[in-house]
Amino acid sequence: MTSILNADLHCHSVISDGTLTPEALAERARTNGVELWALTDHDEIGGQHRAMAAAKAQGMKYLTGTEISITFAGQTVHIVGLGFDPDNAQLVQGLAQTRGGRGQRAQEMSDGLAAVGIKGAYEGALKYAGNLELISRTHFARFLVETGACKDTNEVFRKYLTEGKPGYVPHRWASLGDAVRWITQAQGVAVIAHPARYKFSANEEYALFSEFKTHGGQGVEVVTGSHTPAEYVKYAATAVEFDLAASRGSDFHSPDESHTDLGTLPYLPGTLTPVWALLADRIQ
Ligand code: AMP
Ligand code: MN
Ligand code: MN
Ligand code: MN
């Protein structure tokens, strides 16, 4: 399959920390010319059957998706899964387990914010969470914008929700091996999400890519809303170096917050193997 395809294989709905329903996302993707779509909610596949039906109603091809939070070398890394069986019991159970710590973490985040004078953040964030199990920093960020504490969610992350800031609570997510195995044993392909976003040394990044390969990972996001054009070039080379297929996705969350809309990124470089070439028989 060609790399010249308007595939958008990374976005979020109200089932995690996006603001649109799977149906509204499907319609927006189609309007923007997306030909192959995947909804990749964080640590959650509860929206997959809805997304699949919505894609079909829009006449768009679909791959199942999720974005799993893991801890690697002390940092949070995201692993996208594509084309898996959404009813696979081990995958469903693994994701349920990894969602488990979010409620407690949210309470602790709220305590940290209260200590600097921001009251009621837990209840405030909860109003924005469409799925209580998936309460995330994004929902806190929306509440802090609502209160006028910050002008936008980016500022909230910078001042309150990143390492060393009052609302930041370190959390241990799944392991790299677990996430890759949950995806691959369900017939999916595992993909390293937005590698330029992590703050790894060259050695740590090398370790991430080589261990990912050892566990059976097969793809890396090259063209994503989180990368600059220079980073497309850098990670195209990394894809070749590690013999990984390349993925493309906007990481769209909300019309009000996301700078990259569904389906609007440049095509993948023609020299790379697109991840959808590995998933031809999984496309719905
Ligand atoms: P969590 O899984 O609760 O740690 O929240 C992570 C989510 O926060 C990511 O998936 C992004 O949607 C969002 N996020 C992370 N960093 C930023 C940032 N600097 N500005 C806006 N949103 C961010
Ligand atoms: Mn998110
Ligand atoms: Mn991510
Ligand atoms: Mn994402």
mmCIF file of C-alpha atoms and ligand atoms in Angstrom:
data_model
loop_
_atom_site.group_PDB
_atom_site.id
_atom_site.type_symbol
_atom_site.label_atom_id
_atom_site.label_comp_id
_atom_site.label_asym_id
_atom_site.label_seq_id
_atom_site.Cartn_x
_atom_site.Cartn_y
_atom_site.Cartn_z
ATOM 1 C CA MET A 1 0.000 0.000 0.000
ATOM 2 C CA THR A 2 1.199 3.464 -0.831
ATOM 3 C CA SER A 3 2.363 6.082 1.643
ATOM 4 C CA ILE A 4 0.327 8.664 -0.322
ATOM 5 C CA LEU A 5 -2.818 8.170 1.716
ATOM 6 C CA ASN A 6 -4.644 10.596 3.983
ATOM 7 C CA ALA A 7 -4.418 8.340 7.025
ATOM 8 C CA ASP A 8 -4.971 9.869 10.472
ATOM 9 C CA LEU A 9 -4.114 7.213 13.037
ATOM 10 C CA HIS A 10 -3.997 9.236 16.264
ATOM 11 C CA CYS A 11 -6.765 11.264 17.948
ATOM 12 C CA HIS A 12 -8.848 11.401 21.142
ATOM 13 C CA SER A 13 -12.567 11.473 21.945
ATOM 14 C CA VAL A 14 -14.595 12.224 25.102
ATOM 15 C CA ILE A 15 -13.879 8.628 26.100
ATOM 16 C CA SER A 16 -10.395 9.848 27.111
ATOM 17 C CA ASP A 17 -9.312 13.508 27.033
ATOM 18 C CA GLY A 18 -10.762 14.777 23.749
ATOM 19 C CA THR A 19 -13.833 17.024 23.592
ATOM 20 C CA LEU A 20 -15.674 15.452 20.610
ATOM 21 C CA THR A 21 -17.628 12.197 20.439
ATOM 22 C CA PRO A 22 -16.363 9.372 18.192
ATOM 23 C CA GLU A 23 -19.189 10.226 15.767
ATOM 24 C CA ALA A 24 -18.271 13.931 15.602
ATOM 25 C CA LEU A 25 -14.599 13.018 15.081
ATOM 26 C CA ALA A 26 -15.494 10.653 12.239
ATOM 27 C CA GLU A 27 -17.514 13.374 10.544
ATOM 28 C CA ARG A 28 -14.727 15.935 10.990
ATOM 29 C CA ALA A 29 -12.111 13.479 9.693
ATOM 30 C CA ARG A 30 -14.184 12.736 6.598
ATOM 31 C CA THR A 31 -14.832 16.432 5.954
ATOM 32 C CA ASN A 32 -11.066 16.980 6.074
ATOM 33 C CA GLY A 33 -10.477 14.213 3.513
ATOM 34 C CA VAL A 34 -9.258 11.417 5.793
ATOM 35 C CA GLU A 35 -9.316 8.066 3.963
ATOM 36 C CA LEU A 36 -8.130 5.783 6.769
ATOM 37 C CA TRP A 37 -8.880 6.689 10.385
ATOM 38 C CA ALA A 38 -8.149 5.366 13.888
ATOM 39 C CA LEU A 39 -9.477 6.656 17.215
ATOM 40 C CA THR A 40 -6.698 6.186 19.811
ATOM 41 C CA ASP A 41 -8.088 7.068 23.236
ATOM 42 C CA HIS A 42 -5.599 6.921 26.126
ATOM 43 C CA ASP A 43 -5.543 3.505 27.874
ATOM 44 C CA GLU A 44 -9.105 2.785 26.710
ATOM 45 C CA ILE A 45 -10.785 0.947 23.848
ATOM 46 C CA GLY A 46 -14.391 1.475 24.970
ATOM 47 C CA GLY A 47 -15.054 3.739 21.961
ATOM 48 C CA GLN A 48 -13.837 1.334 19.283
ATOM 49 C CA HIS A 49 -17.152 -0.176 18.213
ATOM 50 C CA ARG A 50 -18.736 3.295 18.002
ATOM 51 C CA ALA A 51 -15.780 4.666 16.026
ATOM 52 C CA MET A 52 -15.834 1.723 13.630
ATOM 53 C CA ALA A 53 -19.573 2.165 12.970
ATOM 54 C CA ALA A 54 -19.150 5.941 12.559
ATOM 55 C CA ALA A 55 -16.279 5.457 10.090
ATOM 56 C CA LYS A 56 -18.423 3.056 8.093
ATOM 57 C CA ALA A 57 -21.325 5.532 8.059
ATOM 58 C CA GLN A 58 -18.917 8.169 6.666
ATOM 59 C CA GLY A 59 -17.540 5.774 4.015
ATOM 60 C CA MET A 60 -14.086 5.874 5.615
ATOM 61 C CA LYS A 61 -11.740 2.935 6.223
ATOM 62 C CA TYR A 62 -10.934 2.187 9.873
ATOM 63 C CA LEU A 63 -8.219 0.642 12.045
ATOM 64 C CA THR A 64 -8.851 0.016 15.752
ATOM 65 C CA GLY A 65 -6.627 2.130 18.004
ATOM 66 C CA THR A 66 -5.461 3.054 21.488
ATOM 67 C CA GLU A 67 -2.586 5.004 23.087
ATOM 68 C CA ILE A 68 -1.085 3.251 26.110
ATOM 69 C CA SER A 69 0.821 5.160 28.816
ATOM 70 C CA ILE A 70 4.000 3.406 29.932
ATOM 71 C CA THR A 71 6.971 4.287 32.151
ATOM 72 C CA PHE A 72 10.400 3.910 30.545
ATOM 73 C CA ALA A 73 13.689 5.146 32.062
ATOM 74 C CA GLY A 74 11.719 7.267 34.537
ATOM 75 C CA GLN A 75 9.596 9.036 31.915
ATOM 76 C CA THR A 76 6.075 8.586 30.587
ATOM 77 C CA VAL A 77 6.100 7.291 27.017
ATOM 78 C CA HIS A 78 3.074 6.589 24.826
ATOM 79 C CA ILE A 79 2.680 3.446 22.734
ATOM 80 C CA VAL A 80 -0.032 3.489 20.076
ATOM 81 C CA GLY A 81 -1.717 0.188 19.216
ATOM 82 C CA LEU A 82 -3.385 -0.238 15.810
ATOM 83 C CA GLY A 83 -5.454 -2.947 14.148
ATOM 84 C CA PHE A 84 -5.970 -5.152 17.226
ATOM 85 C CA ASP A 85 -9.070 -7.199 18.035
ATOM 86 C CA PRO A 86 -11.040 -4.811 20.321
ATOM 87 C CA ASP A 87 -12.678 -7.731 22.131
ATOM 88 C CA ASN A 88 -9.392 -9.444 23.043
ATOM 89 C CA ALA A 89 -9.661 -10.336 26.749
ATOM 90 C CA GLN A 90 -5.990 -9.813 27.655
ATOM 91 C CA LEU A 91 -5.900 -6.389 26.031
ATOM 92 C CA VAL A 92 -9.180 -5.340 27.685
ATOM 93 C CA GLN A 93 -7.906 -6.536 31.066
ATOM 94 C CA GLY A 94 -4.431 -4.989 30.713
ATOM 95 C CA LEU A 95 -5.920 -1.597 29.876
ATOM 96 C CA ALA A 96 -8.397 -1.808 32.783
ATOM 97 C CA GLN A 97 -5.465 -2.506 35.109
ATOM 98 C CA THR A 98 -3.433 0.438 33.838
ATOM 99 C CA ARG A 99 -6.398 2.820 34.169
ATOM 100 C CA GLY A 100 -6.732 1.814 37.827
ATOM 101 C CA GLY A 101 -4.376 4.360 39.402
ATOM 102 C CA ARG A 102 -5.866 7.490 37.834
ATOM 103 C CA GLY A 103 -8.516 8.223 40.499
ATOM 104 C CA GLN A 104 -6.024 8.215 43.380
ATOM 105 C CA ARG A 105 -3.530 10.246 41.334
ATOM 106 C CA ALA A 106 -6.218 12.836 40.584
ATOM 107 C CA GLN A 107 -6.984 13.228 44.318
ATOM 108 C CA GLU A 108 -3.281 13.778 45.006
ATOM 109 C CA MET A 109 -3.021 16.295 42.146
ATOM 110 C CA SER A 110 -5.956 18.167 43.664
ATOM 111 C CA ASP A 111 -4.239 18.192 47.097
ATOM 112 C CA GLY A 112 -1.098 19.628 45.502
ATOM 113 C CA LEU A 113 -3.087 22.379 43.811
ATOM 114 C CA ALA A 114 -5.037 23.147 47.014
ATOM 115 C CA ALA A 115 -1.706 23.695 48.774
ATOM 116 C CA VAL A 116 -1.037 26.626 46.417
ATOM 117 C CA GLY A 117 -4.541 28.043 46.832
ATOM 118 C CA ILE A 118 -6.437 26.351 43.974
ATOM 119 C CA LYS A 119 -9.442 24.780 45.678
ATOM 120 C CA GLY A 120 -11.847 22.158 44.365
ATOM 121 C CA ALA A 121 -9.694 21.020 41.429
ATOM 122 C CA TYR A 122 -10.714 17.358 41.725
ATOM 123 C CA GLU A 123 -14.423 18.169 41.458
ATOM 124 C CA GLY A 124 -13.652 20.785 38.798
ATOM 125 C CA ALA A 125 -11.676 18.346 36.643
ATOM 126 C CA LEU A 126 -14.337 15.680 37.067
ATOM 127 C CA LYS A 127 -16.876 17.892 35.266
ATOM 128 C CA TYR A 128 -14.713 17.688 32.136
ATOM 129 C CA ALA A 129 -14.077 13.932 32.303
ATOM 130 C CA GLY A 130 -16.486 11.991 30.086
ATOM 131 C CA ASN A 131 -15.049 8.778 31.572
ATOM 132 C CA LEU A 132 -14.219 8.815 35.298
ATOM 133 C CA GLU A 133 -11.628 6.061 34.906
ATOM 134 C CA LEU A 134 -9.743 8.232 32.460
ATOM 135 C CA ILE A 135 -9.458 11.405 34.513
ATOM 136 C CA SER A 136 -6.319 13.037 33.155
ATOM 137 C CA ARG A 137 -4.137 16.103 33.490
ATOM 138 C CA THR A 138 -5.988 17.543 30.488
ATOM 139 C CA HIS A 139 -9.229 17.690 32.508
ATOM 140 C CA PHE A 140 -7.435 19.572 35.309
ATOM 141 C CA ALA A 141 -5.990 21.929 32.693
ATOM 142 C CA ARG A 142 -9.476 22.726 31.355
ATOM 143 C CA PHE A 143 -10.713 23.477 34.884
ATOM 144 C CA LEU A 144 -7.788 25.819 35.588
ATOM 145 C CA VAL A 145 -8.505 27.708 32.365
ATOM 146 C CA GLU A 146 -12.174 27.956 33.424
ATOM 147 C CA THR A 147 -11.202 29.504 36.772
ATOM 148 C CA GLY A 148 -8.996 32.069 35.037
ATOM 149 C CA ALA A 149 -5.824 30.745 36.722
ATOM 150 C CA CYS A 150 -4.231 30.449 33.259
ATOM 151 C CA LYS A 151 -5.057 31.666 29.742
ATOM 152 C CA ASP A 152 -4.817 28.259 28.021
ATOM 153 C CA THR A 153 -4.092 24.599 28.720
ATOM 154 C CA ASN A 154 -0.469 24.931 27.601
ATOM 155 C CA GLU A 155 0.138 27.514 30.293
ATOM 156 C CA VAL A 156 -1.525 25.245 32.885
ATOM 157 C CA PHE A 157 0.827 22.382 31.996
ATOM 158 C CA ARG A 158 3.825 24.687 32.179
ATOM 159 C CA LYS A 159 2.918 26.258 35.533
ATOM 160 C CA TYR A 160 1.099 23.486 37.360
ATOM 161 C CA LEU A 161 1.075 20.023 35.807
ATOM 162 C CA THR A 162 4.615 19.092 34.791
ATOM 163 C CA GLU A 163 7.457 17.681 36.870
ATOM 164 C CA GLY A 164 8.332 19.844 39.862
ATOM 165 C CA LYS A 165 5.087 21.856 39.670
ATOM 166 C CA PRO A 166 2.398 21.829 42.422
ATOM 167 C CA GLY A 167 -0.190 19.681 40.596
ATOM 168 C CA TYR A 168 2.293 17.092 39.305
ATOM 169 C CA VAL A 169 2.133 13.621 40.816
ATOM 170 C CA PRO A 170 4.640 11.041 39.570
ATOM 171 C CA HIS A 171 2.894 7.905 38.432
ATOM 172 C CA ARG A 172 4.058 4.445 37.476
ATOM 173 C CA TRP A 173 2.277 3.299 34.301
ATOM 174 C CA ALA A 174 2.518 -0.080 32.505
ATOM 175 C CA SER A 175 5.868 -1.446 31.311
ATOM 176 C CA LEU A 176 7.010 -1.257 27.678
ATOM 177 C CA GLY A 177 6.921 -5.047 27.388
ATOM 178 C CA ASP A 178 3.377 -5.311 28.784
ATOM 179 C CA ALA A 179 1.988 -2.640 26.448
ATOM 180 C CA VAL A 180 3.615 -4.131 23.334
ATOM 181 C CA ARG A 181 2.460 -7.630 24.288
ATOM 182 C CA TRP A 182 -1.138 -6.559 24.999
ATOM 183 C CA ILE A 183 -1.288 -5.087 21.492
ATOM 184 C CA THR A 184 0.550 -7.767 19.522
ATOM 185 C CA GLN A 185 -1.154 -10.784 21.110
ATOM 186 C CA ALA A 186 -4.437 -9.158 20.016
ATOM 187 C CA GLN A 187 -3.175 -9.149 16.376
ATOM 188 C CA GLY A 188 -2.298 -5.444 16.462
ATOM 189 C CA VAL A 189 0.817 -3.466 15.623
ATOM 190 C CA ALA A 190 2.605 -1.426 18.332
ATOM 191 C CA VAL A 191 3.906 2.033 17.407
ATOM 192 C CA ILE A 192 6.095 4.454 19.424
ATOM 193 C CA ALA A 193 4.040 7.672 19.659
ATOM 194 C CA HIS A 194 5.592 11.120 18.977
ATOM 195 C CA PRO A 195 9.204 10.183 19.900
ATOM 196 C CA ALA A 196 10.413 13.802 19.737
ATOM 197 C CA ARG A 197 8.224 14.680 22.738
ATOM 198 C CA TYR A 198 10.362 12.740 25.243
ATOM 199 C CA LYS A 199 13.367 14.207 26.973
ATOM 200 C CA PHE A 200 15.684 11.227 26.633
ATOM 201 C CA SER A 201 19.430 11.244 26.162
ATOM 202 C CA ALA A 202 20.643 9.651 22.909
ATOM 203 C CA ASN A 203 21.457 6.468 24.840
ATOM 204 C CA GLU A 204 18.051 6.291 26.498
ATOM 205 C CA GLU A 205 16.305 6.848 23.175
ATOM 206 C CA TYR A 206 18.414 4.103 21.600
ATOM 207 C CA ALA A 207 17.421 1.798 24.468
ATOM 208 C CA LEU A 208 13.731 2.640 23.981
ATOM 209 C CA PHE A 209 13.830 1.789 20.270
ATOM 210 C CA SER A 210 15.900 -1.386 20.657
ATOM 211 C CA GLU A 211 13.883 -2.763 23.599
ATOM 212 C CA PHE A 212 10.669 -1.898 21.742
ATOM 213 C CA LYS A 213 11.911 -3.987 18.785
ATOM 214 C CA THR A 214 12.913 -6.863 21.082
ATOM 215 C CA HIS A 215 9.382 -6.946 22.533
ATOM 216 C CA GLY A 216 7.887 -7.103 19.020
ATOM 217 C CA GLY A 217 7.115 -3.441 18.320
ATOM 218 C CA GLN A 218 6.901 -2.634 14.591
ATOM 219 C CA GLY A 219 6.177 1.061 14.069
ATOM 220 C CA VAL A 220 7.032 4.662 14.929
ATOM 221 C CA GLU A 221 5.116 7.890 14.424
ATOM 222 C CA VAL A 222 7.060 10.047 11.991
ATOM 223 C CA VAL A 223 4.524 12.629 10.785
ATOM 224 C CA THR A 224 2.526 13.733 13.836
ATOM 225 C CA GLY A 225 0.990 16.943 15.159
ATOM 226 C CA SER A 226 3.617 16.774 17.928
ATOM 227 C CA HIS A 227 6.611 16.960 15.536
ATOM 228 C CA THR A 228 8.181 19.807 13.598
ATOM 229 C CA PRO A 229 9.120 19.245 9.917
ATOM 230 C CA ALA A 230 12.760 18.801 11.021
ATOM 231 C CA GLU A 231 11.590 16.068 13.379
ATOM 232 C CA TYR A 232 9.756 14.294 10.502
ATOM 233 C CA VAL A 233 13.167 14.046 8.811
ATOM 234 C CA LYS A 234 14.957 12.912 11.968
ATOM 235 C CA TYR A 235 12.456 10.160 12.810
ATOM 236 C CA ALA A 236 12.171 9.040 9.168
ATOM 237 C CA ALA A 237 15.879 8.188 9.512
ATOM 238 C CA THR A 238 15.223 6.456 12.852
ATOM 239 C CA ALA A 239 12.475 4.368 11.220
ATOM 240 C CA VAL A 240 14.975 3.213 8.586
ATOM 241 C CA GLU A 241 17.723 2.608 11.187
ATOM 242 C CA PHE A 242 15.481 0.353 13.304
ATOM 243 C CA ASP A 243 13.560 -1.141 10.373
ATOM 244 C CA LEU A 244 10.231 0.187 11.649
ATOM 245 C CA ALA A 245 7.111 1.060 9.669
ATOM 246 C CA ALA A 246 6.018 4.713 9.853
ATOM 247 C CA SER A 247 2.737 6.133 11.121
ATOM 248 C CA ARG A 248 0.940 9.436 10.622
ATOM 249 C CA GLY A 249 -1.567 11.077 12.972
ATOM 250 C CA SER A 250 -2.688 14.508 14.132
ATOM 251 C CA ASP A 251 -3.122 13.746 17.877
ATOM 252 C CA PHE A 252 -6.243 15.915 17.615
ATOM 253 C CA HIS A 253 -8.031 16.492 20.978
ATOM 254 C CA SER A 254 -10.310 19.499 20.520
ATOM 255 C CA PRO A 255 -11.218 22.226 18.011
ATOM 256 C CA ASP A 256 -10.372 24.795 20.733
ATOM 257 C CA GLU A 257 -7.043 23.360 21.853
ATOM 258 C CA SER A 258 -5.356 21.398 19.053
ATOM 259 C CA HIS A 259 -3.209 23.231 16.553
ATOM 260 C CA THR A 260 -3.238 20.297 14.099
ATOM 261 C CA ASP A 261 -6.652 19.324 12.749
ATOM 262 C CA LEU A 262 -7.580 15.806 11.628
ATOM 263 C CA GLY A 263 -6.236 14.888 8.192
ATOM 264 C CA THR A 264 -4.176 18.028 7.603
ATOM 265 C CA LEU A 265 -0.585 16.793 8.026
ATOM 266 C CA PRO A 266 1.836 16.222 5.122
ATOM 267 C CA TYR A 267 1.993 12.705 3.665
ATOM 268 C CA LEU A 268 4.562 10.233 4.952
ATOM 269 C CA PRO A 269 7.874 10.298 3.073
ATOM 270 C CA GLY A 270 7.563 7.860 0.132
ATOM 271 C CA THR A 271 10.745 6.030 1.121
ATOM 272 C CA LEU A 272 9.170 4.615 4.305
ATOM 273 C CA THR A 273 6.931 1.579 4.776
ATOM 274 C CA PRO A 274 3.587 2.910 6.039
ATOM 275 C CA VAL A 275 2.239 1.104 9.086
ATOM 276 C CA TRP A 276 -1.028 0.430 7.205
ATOM 277 C CA ALA A 277 0.940 -1.790 4.782
ATOM 278 C CA LEU A 278 1.453 -4.180 7.729
ATOM 279 C CA LEU A 279 -2.239 -4.050 8.597
ATOM 280 C CA ALA A 280 -3.928 -4.548 5.218
ATOM 281 C CA ASP A 281 -5.996 -7.483 6.523
ATOM 282 C CA ARG A 282 -7.008 -5.586 9.702
ATOM 283 C CA ILE A 283 -8.550 -2.591 7.915
ATOM 284 C CA GLN A 284 -12.336 -2.465 8.306
HETATM 285 P P1 AMP B 1 -2.087 12.180 31.680
HETATM 286 O O1 AMP B 1 -2.258 10.923 30.877
HETATM 287 O O2 AMP B 1 -3.180 12.390 32.694
HETATM 288 O O3 AMP B 1 -0.710 12.303 32.290
HETATM 289 O O4 AMP B 1 -2.257 13.428 30.683
HETATM 290 C C1 AMP B 1 -1.469 13.509 29.520
HETATM 291 C C2 AMP B 1 -2.173 14.347 28.465
HETATM 292 O O5 AMP B 1 -1.975 15.717 28.749
HETATM 293 C C3 AMP B 1 -1.591 14.164 27.080
HETATM 294 O O6 AMP B 1 -2.200 13.082 26.437
HETATM 295 C C4 AMP B 1 -1.940 15.457 26.393
HETATM 296 O O7 AMP B 1 -3.251 15.399 25.891
HETATM 297 C C5 AMP B 1 -1.932 16.459 27.528
HETATM 298 N N1 AMP B 1 -0.695 17.279 27.572
HETATM 299 C C6 AMP B 1 0.530 16.891 27.949
HETATM 300 N N2 AMP B 1 1.399 17.926 27.905
HETATM 301 C C7 AMP B 1 0.691 19.004 27.474
HETATM 302 C C8 AMP B 1 0.992 20.389 27.233
HETATM 303 N N3 AMP B 1 2.220 20.889 27.425
HETATM 304 N N4 AMP B 1 -0.012 21.202 26.827
HETATM 305 C C9 AMP B 1 -1.253 20.722 26.646
HETATM 306 N N5 AMP B 1 -1.607 19.435 26.859
HETATM 307 C C10 AMP B 1 -0.660 18.591 27.274
HETATM 308 MN MN MN B 2 -4.195 13.466 25.572
HETATM 309 MN MN MN B 3 0.596 11.028 23.525
HETATM 310 MN MN MN B 4 -2.415 11.304 21.902
#
